[in-house]
CSV table of C-alpha atoms in Angstrom, one decimal:
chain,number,residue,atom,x,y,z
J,1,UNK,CA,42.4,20.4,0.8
J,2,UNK,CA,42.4,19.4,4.4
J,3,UNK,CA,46.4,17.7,5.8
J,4,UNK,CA,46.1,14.2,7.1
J,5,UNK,CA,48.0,12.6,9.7
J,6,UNK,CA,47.8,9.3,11.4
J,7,UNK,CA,49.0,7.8,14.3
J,8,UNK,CA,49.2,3.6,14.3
J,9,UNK,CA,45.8,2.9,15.5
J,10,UNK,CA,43.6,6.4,14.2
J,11,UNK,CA,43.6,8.7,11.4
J,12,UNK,CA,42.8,12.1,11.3
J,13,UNK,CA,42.5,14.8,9.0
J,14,UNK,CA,42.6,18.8,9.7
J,15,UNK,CA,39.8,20.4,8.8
J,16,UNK,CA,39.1,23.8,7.0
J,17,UNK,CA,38.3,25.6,10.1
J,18,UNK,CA,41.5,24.7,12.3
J,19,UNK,CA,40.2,21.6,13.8
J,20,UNK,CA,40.9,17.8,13.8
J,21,UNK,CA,38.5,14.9,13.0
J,22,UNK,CA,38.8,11.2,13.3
J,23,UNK,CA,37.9,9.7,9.4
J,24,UNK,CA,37.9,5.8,8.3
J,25,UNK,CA,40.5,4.1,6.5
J,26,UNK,CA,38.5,5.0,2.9
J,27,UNK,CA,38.4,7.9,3.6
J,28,UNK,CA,42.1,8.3,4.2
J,29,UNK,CA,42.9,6.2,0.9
J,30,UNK,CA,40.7,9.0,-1.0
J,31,UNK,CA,42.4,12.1,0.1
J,32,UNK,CA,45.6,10.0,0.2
J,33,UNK,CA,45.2,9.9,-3.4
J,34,UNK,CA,44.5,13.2,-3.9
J,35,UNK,CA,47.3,14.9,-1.5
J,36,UNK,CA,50.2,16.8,-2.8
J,37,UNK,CA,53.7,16.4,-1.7
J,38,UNK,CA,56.1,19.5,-1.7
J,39,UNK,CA,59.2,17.6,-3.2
J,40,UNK,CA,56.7,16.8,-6.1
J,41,UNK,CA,56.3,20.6,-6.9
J,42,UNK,CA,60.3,21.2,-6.9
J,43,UNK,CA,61.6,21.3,-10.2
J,44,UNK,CA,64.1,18.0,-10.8
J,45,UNK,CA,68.0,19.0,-10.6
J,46,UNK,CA,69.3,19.2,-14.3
J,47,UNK,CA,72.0,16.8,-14.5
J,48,UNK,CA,75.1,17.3,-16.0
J,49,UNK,CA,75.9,15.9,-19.5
């Protein structure tokens, strides 16, 4: 899946082959949707009981 990044005025997502492309704001809410976060695959601290 590509990274996306955005600036206040643009957005842009990297592409497959290394490059950057200018996309509209639907398509950033799609992939938004979509894009993984590395804290979501840590496993959550056990606490203590």
């Amino acid at each position: 899946m590509p990274m996306v990044t955005s600036s206040a005025t643009h957005s842009y997502r990297y592409t497959d082959n290394g490059g950057m492309e200018l996309f509209s704001g639907k398509g950033k809410l799609d992939v938004l949707e979509r894009r993984v976060y590395p804290e979501d695959m840590m496993p959550t601290p056990e606490r203590p009981t």
